[in-house]
Short mmCIF file of C-alpha atoms and ligand atoms in Angstrom, two decimals:
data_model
loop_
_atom_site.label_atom_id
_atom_site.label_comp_id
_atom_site.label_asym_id
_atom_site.label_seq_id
_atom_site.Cartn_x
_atom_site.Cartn_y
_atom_site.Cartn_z
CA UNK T 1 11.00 -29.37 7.04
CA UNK T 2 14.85 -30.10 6.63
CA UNK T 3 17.72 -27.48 6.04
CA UNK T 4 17.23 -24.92 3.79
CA UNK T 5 21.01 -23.11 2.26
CA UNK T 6 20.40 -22.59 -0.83
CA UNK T 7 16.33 -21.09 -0.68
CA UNK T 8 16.57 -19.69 2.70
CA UNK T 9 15.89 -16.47 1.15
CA UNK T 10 13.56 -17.45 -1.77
CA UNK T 11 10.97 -15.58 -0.54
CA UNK T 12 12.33 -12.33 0.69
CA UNK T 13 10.57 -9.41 -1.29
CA UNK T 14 13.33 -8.10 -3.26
CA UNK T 15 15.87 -10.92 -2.75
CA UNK T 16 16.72 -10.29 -6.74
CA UNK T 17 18.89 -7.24 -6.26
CA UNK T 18 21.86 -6.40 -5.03
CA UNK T 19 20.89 -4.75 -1.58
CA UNK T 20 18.84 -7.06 -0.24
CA UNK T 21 20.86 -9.89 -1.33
CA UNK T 22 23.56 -8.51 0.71
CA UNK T 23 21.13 -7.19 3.73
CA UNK T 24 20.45 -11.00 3.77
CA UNK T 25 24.22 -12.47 4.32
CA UNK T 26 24.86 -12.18 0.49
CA UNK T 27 28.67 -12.22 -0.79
CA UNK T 28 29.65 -13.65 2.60
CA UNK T 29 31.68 -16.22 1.33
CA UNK T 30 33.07 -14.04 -1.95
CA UNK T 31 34.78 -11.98 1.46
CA UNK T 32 35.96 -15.15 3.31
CA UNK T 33 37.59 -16.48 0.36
CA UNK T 34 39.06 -13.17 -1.24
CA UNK T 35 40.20 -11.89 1.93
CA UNK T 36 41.59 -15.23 4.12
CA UNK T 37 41.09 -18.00 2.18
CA UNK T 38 43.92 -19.06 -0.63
CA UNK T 39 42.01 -20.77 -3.36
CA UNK T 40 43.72 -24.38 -2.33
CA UNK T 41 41.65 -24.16 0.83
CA UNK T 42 38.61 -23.26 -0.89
CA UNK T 43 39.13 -26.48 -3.20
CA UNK T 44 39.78 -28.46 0.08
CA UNK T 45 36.27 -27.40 1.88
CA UNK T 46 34.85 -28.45 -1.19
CA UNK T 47 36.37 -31.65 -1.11
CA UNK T 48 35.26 -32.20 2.79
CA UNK T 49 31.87 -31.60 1.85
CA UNK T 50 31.22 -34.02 0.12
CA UNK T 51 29.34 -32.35 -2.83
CA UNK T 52 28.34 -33.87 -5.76
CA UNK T 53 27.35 -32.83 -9.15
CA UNK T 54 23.99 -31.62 -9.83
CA UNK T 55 23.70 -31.73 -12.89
CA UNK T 56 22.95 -35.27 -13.52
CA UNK T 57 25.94 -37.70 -12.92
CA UNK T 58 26.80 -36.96 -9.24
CA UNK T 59 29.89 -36.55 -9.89
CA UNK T 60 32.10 -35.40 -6.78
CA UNK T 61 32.55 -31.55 -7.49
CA UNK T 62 35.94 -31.53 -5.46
CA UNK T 63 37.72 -33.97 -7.24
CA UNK T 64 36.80 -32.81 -10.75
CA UNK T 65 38.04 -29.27 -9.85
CA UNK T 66 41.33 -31.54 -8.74
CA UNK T 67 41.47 -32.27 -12.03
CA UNK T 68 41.79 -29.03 -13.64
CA UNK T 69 45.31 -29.14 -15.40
CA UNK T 70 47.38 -25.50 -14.54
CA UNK T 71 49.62 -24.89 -17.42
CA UNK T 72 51.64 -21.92 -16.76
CA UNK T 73 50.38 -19.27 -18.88
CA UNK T 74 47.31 -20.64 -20.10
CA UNK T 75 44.21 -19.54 -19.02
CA UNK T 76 41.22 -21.74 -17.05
CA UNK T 77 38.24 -21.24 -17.66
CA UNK T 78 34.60 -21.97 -15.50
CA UNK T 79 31.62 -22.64 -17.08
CA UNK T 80 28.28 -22.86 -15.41
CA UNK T 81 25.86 -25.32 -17.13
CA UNK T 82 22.07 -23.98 -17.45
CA UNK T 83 21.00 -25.26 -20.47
CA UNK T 84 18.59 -27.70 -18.07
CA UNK T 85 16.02 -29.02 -20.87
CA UNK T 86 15.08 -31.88 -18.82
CA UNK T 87 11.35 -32.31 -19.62
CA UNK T 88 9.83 -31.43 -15.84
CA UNK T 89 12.82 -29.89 -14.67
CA UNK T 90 13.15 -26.12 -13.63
CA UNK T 91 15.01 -26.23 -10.35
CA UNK T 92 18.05 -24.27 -12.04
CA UNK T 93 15.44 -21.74 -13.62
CA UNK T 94 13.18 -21.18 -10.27
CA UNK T 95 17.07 -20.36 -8.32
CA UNK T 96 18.26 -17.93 -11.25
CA UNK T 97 15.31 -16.34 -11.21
CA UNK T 98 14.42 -15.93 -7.39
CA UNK T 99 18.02 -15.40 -6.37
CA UNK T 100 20.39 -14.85 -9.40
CA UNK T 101 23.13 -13.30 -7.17
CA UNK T 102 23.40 -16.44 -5.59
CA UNK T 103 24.80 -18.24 -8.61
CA UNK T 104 26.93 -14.72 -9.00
CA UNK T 105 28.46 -15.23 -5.97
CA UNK T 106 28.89 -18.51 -6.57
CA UNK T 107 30.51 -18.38 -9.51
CA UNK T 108 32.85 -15.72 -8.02
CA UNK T 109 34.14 -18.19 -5.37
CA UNK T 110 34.52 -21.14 -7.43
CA UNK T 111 36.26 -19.23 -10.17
CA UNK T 112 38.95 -17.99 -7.90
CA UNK T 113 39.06 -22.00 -6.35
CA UNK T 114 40.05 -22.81 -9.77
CA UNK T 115 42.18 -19.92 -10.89
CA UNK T 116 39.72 -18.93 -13.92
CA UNK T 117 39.66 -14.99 -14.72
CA UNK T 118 37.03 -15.15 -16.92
CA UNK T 119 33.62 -17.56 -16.64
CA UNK T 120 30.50 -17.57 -18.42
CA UNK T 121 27.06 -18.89 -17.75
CA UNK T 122 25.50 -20.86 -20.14
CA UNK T 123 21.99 -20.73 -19.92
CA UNK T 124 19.18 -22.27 -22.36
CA UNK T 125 17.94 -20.22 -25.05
CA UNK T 126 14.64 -20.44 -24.14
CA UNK T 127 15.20 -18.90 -20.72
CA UNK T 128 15.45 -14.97 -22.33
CA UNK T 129 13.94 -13.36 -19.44
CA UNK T 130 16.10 -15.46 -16.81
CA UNK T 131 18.86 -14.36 -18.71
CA UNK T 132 17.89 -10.84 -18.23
CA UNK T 133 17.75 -11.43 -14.85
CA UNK T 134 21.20 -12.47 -14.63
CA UNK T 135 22.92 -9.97 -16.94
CA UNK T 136 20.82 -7.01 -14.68
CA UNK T 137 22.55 -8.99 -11.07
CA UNK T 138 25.72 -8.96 -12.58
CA UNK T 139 25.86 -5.34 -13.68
CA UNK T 140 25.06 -4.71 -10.21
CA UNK T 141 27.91 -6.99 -8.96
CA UNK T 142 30.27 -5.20 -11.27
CA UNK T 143 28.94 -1.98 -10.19
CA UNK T 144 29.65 -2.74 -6.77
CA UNK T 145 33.16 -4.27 -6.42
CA UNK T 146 32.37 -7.69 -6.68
CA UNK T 147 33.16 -8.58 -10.39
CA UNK T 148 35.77 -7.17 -12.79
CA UNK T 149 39.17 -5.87 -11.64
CA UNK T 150 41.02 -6.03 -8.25
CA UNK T 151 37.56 -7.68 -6.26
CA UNK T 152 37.55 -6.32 -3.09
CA UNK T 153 41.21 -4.97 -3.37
CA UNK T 154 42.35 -8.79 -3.00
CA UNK T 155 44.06 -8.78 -6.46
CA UNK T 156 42.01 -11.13 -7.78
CA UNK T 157 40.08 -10.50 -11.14
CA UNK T 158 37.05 -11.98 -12.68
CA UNK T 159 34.95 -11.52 -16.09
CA UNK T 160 31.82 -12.82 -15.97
CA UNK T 161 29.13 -12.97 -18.66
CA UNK T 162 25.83 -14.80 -19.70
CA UNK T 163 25.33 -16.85 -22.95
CA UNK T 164 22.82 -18.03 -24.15
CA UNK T 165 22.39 -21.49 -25.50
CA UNK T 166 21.95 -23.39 -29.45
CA UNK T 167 18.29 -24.08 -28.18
CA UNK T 168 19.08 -28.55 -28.19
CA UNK T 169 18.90 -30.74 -25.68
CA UNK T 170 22.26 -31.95 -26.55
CA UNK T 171 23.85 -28.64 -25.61
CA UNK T 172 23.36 -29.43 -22.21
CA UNK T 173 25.76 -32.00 -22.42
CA UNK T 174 29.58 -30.41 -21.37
CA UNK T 175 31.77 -30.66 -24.75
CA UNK T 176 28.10 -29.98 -26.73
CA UNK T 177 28.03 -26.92 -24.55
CA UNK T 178 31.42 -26.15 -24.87
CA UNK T 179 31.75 -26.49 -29.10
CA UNK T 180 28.19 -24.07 -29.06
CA UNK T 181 30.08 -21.58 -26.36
CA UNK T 182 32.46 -21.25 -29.38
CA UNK T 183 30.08 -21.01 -31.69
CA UNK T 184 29.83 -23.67 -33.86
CA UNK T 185 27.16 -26.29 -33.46
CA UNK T 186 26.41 -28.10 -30.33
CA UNK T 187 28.42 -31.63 -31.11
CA UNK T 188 29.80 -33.65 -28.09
CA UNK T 189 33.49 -33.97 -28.41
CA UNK T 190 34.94 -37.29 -28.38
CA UNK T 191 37.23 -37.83 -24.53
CA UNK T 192 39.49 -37.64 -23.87
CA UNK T 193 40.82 -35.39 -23.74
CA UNK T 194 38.75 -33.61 -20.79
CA UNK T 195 37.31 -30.87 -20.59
CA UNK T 196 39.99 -30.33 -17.74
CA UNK T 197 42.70 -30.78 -19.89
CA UNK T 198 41.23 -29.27 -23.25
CA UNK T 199 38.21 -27.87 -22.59
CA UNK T 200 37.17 -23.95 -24.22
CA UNK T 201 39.23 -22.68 -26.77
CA UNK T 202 41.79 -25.90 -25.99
CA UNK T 203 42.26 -24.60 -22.27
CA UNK T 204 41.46 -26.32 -18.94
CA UNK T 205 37.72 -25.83 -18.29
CA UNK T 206 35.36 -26.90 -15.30
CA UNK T 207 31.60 -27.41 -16.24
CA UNK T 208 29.45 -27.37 -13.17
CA UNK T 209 25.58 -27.05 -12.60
CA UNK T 210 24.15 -24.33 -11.92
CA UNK T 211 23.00 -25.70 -8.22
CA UNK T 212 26.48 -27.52 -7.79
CA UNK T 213 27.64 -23.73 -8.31
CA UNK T 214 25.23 -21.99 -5.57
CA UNK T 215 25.80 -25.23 -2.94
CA UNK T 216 29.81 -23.88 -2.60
CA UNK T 217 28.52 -20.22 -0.99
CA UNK T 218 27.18 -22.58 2.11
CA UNK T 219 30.10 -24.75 1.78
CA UNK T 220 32.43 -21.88 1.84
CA UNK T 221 30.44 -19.86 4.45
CA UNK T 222 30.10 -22.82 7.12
CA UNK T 223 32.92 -24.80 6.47
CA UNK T 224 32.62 -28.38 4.41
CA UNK T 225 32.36 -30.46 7.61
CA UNK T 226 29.13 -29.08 8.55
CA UNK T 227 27.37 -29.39 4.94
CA UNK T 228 29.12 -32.94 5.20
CA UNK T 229 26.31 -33.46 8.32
CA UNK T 230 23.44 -33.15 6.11
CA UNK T 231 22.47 -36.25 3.82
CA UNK T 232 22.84 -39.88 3.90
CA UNK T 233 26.09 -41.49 3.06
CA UNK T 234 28.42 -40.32 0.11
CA UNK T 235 24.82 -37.68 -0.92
CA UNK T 236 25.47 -35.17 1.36
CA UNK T 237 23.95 -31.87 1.62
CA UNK T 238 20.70 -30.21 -0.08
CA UNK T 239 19.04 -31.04 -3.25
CA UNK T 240 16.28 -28.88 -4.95
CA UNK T 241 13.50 -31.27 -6.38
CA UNK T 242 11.75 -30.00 -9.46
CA UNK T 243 7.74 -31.63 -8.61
CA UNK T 244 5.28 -31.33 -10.90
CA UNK T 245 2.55 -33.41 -12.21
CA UNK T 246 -0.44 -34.29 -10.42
CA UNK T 247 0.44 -32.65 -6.98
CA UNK T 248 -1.15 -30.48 -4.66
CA UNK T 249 1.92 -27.91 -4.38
CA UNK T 250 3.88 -28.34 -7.27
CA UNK T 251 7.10 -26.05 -7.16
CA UNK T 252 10.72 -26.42 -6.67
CA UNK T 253 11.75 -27.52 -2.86
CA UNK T 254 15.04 -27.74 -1.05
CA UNK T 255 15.31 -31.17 0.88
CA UNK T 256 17.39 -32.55 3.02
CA UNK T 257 19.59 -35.72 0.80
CA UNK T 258 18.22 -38.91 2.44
CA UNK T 259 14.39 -37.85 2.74
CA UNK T 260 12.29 -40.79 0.96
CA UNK T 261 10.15 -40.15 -1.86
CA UNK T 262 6.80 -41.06 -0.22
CA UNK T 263 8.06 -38.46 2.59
CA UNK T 264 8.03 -35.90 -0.46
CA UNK T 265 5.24 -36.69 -1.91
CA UNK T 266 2.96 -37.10 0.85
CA UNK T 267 3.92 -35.42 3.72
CA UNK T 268 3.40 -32.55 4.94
CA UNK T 269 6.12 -30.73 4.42
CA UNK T 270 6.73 -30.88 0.80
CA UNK T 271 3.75 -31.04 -2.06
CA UNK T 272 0.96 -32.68 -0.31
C1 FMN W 1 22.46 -35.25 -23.30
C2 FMN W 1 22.95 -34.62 -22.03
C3 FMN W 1 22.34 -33.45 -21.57
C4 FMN W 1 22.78 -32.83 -20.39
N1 FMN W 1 22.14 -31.71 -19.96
C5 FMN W 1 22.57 -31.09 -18.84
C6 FMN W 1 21.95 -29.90 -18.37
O1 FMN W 1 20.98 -29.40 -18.95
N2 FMN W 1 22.43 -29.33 -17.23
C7 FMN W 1 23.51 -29.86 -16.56
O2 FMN W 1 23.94 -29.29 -15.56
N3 FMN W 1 24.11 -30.98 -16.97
C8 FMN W 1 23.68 -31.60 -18.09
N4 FMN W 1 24.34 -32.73 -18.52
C9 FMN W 1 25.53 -33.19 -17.78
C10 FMN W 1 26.77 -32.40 -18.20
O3 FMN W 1 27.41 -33.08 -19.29
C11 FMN W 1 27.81 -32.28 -17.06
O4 FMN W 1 28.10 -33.55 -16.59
C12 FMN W 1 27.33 -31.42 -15.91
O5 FMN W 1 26.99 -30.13 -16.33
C13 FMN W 1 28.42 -31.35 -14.86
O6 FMN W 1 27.99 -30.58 -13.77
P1 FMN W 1 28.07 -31.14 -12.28
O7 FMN W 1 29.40 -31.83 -12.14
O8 FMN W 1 27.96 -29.92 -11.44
O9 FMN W 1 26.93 -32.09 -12.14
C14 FMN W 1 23.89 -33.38 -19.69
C15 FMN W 1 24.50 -34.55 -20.14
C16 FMN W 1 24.04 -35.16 -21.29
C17 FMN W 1 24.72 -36.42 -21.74
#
């Protein structure tokens, strides 16, 4: 069995709330950042670790946040993409509903990376209980320093709410998801211009998955060297499979990038 950062604690009775979240290293890296970290170094572990985009297109995660344009004045916005409607997929789902704080705290960190102030989650429509889930973790992150004003007397403030999506595939995609945010139907936009450059109400906007999201607590917490040592060439780090079909343990597992599929499928370790 390879690494496991992002479902170390999957398991833990109680992992959901805020206690034994934290009991379990939770909000490490929302303390690291806040407190000694300036949000250019945060950006630059993320570019060392070589993380790419979950959420379909691999993109490298650093170098789109590199992207984000910083008009003076305007404000940047972070939005997490989990619409996931991928027939057979529910990686995103099994992590926001085992361990929602770990998007939360997430989110936190990569928000103040990028300078945003106030992010949303966009999760698919069908997902109402997951999104109850979420809403209940952040309440408790709110409650307990970690969102809203001033987070951890560092000066740095941060809204963060769940929507929830048009209920179309097509919403997943980033401007799709960006128009239905507003509220109007789920249309891509023609690009450019990017979402970086004109993204949410005509600001500079990051979309990331919601697993792209989670990977920067380990990033943060360990330093991006270290998740660079995991994977195979330019795929570095974990990946959380989505296997179902005609397996013996279907679920959602955490592998190591580089693992083959026969290894997955029939070895020991994974659904055999
Ligand atoms: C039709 C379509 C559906 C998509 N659905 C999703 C989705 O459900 N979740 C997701 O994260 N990305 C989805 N994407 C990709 C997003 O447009 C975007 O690239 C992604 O959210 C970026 O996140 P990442 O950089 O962290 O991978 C979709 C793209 C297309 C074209």
């Amino acid at each position: 069995m390879g690494r496991r950062l992002l479902l170390e604690h999957d398991n833990v009775p109680g992992i959901e709330t805020f206690d034994v979240y934290r009991k379990n290293g939770g909000y490490r890296s929302v303390e690291k950042a806040l407190k000694s970290m300036s949000p250019e170094l945060v950006l630059e572990e993320v570019q060392k670790s070589g993380l790419r985009g979950r959420g379909g297109a691999g993109f490298p995660t650093g170098m789109k946040w590199s992207f984000l344009a910083k008009p003076e004045g305007v404000p940047r916005y972070l939005l997490c993409n989990a619409d996931e409607s991928e027939p057979g997929t529910f990686k995103d789902r099994y992590l926001m509903e085992k361990i929602p704080h770990l998007l939360i705290e997430g989110m936190i960190v990569s928000s103040f990376a990028l300078g945003a102030n106030t992010s949303y989650i966009y999760i698919r429509g069908e997902y109402m209980w997951v999104l109850e889930i979420l809403e209940k973790a952040i309440a408790e992150a709110y409650d307990k320093g970690f969102l809203g004003k001033n987070i951890l007397g560092s000066g740095y403030d941060l809204d963060l709410s769940v929507a929830p999506g048009g209920g179309a595939y097509i919403c997943g995609e980033e401007t799709a998801l960006i128009e239905s945010l507003e509220g109007k139907r789920g249309n891509p936009r023609m690009k450019p211009p990017f979402p970086a450059v004109k993204g949410l109400y005509g600001c500079p906007t990051v979309v990331n998955n919601v697993e792209s999201i989670a990977a920067v607590v380990p990033i943060v917490n360990d330093g991006g060297e270290e998740y660079a040592k995991i994977g195979l060439g330019k795929s570095t780090g974990t990946k959380l499979i989505s296997a179902c079909g005609n397996l013996a343990r279907p679920g959602v597992y955490e592998i190591e990038m580089g693992i083959t599929v026969e290894e997955f499928i029939y070895g020991d370790d994974y659904c055999r």
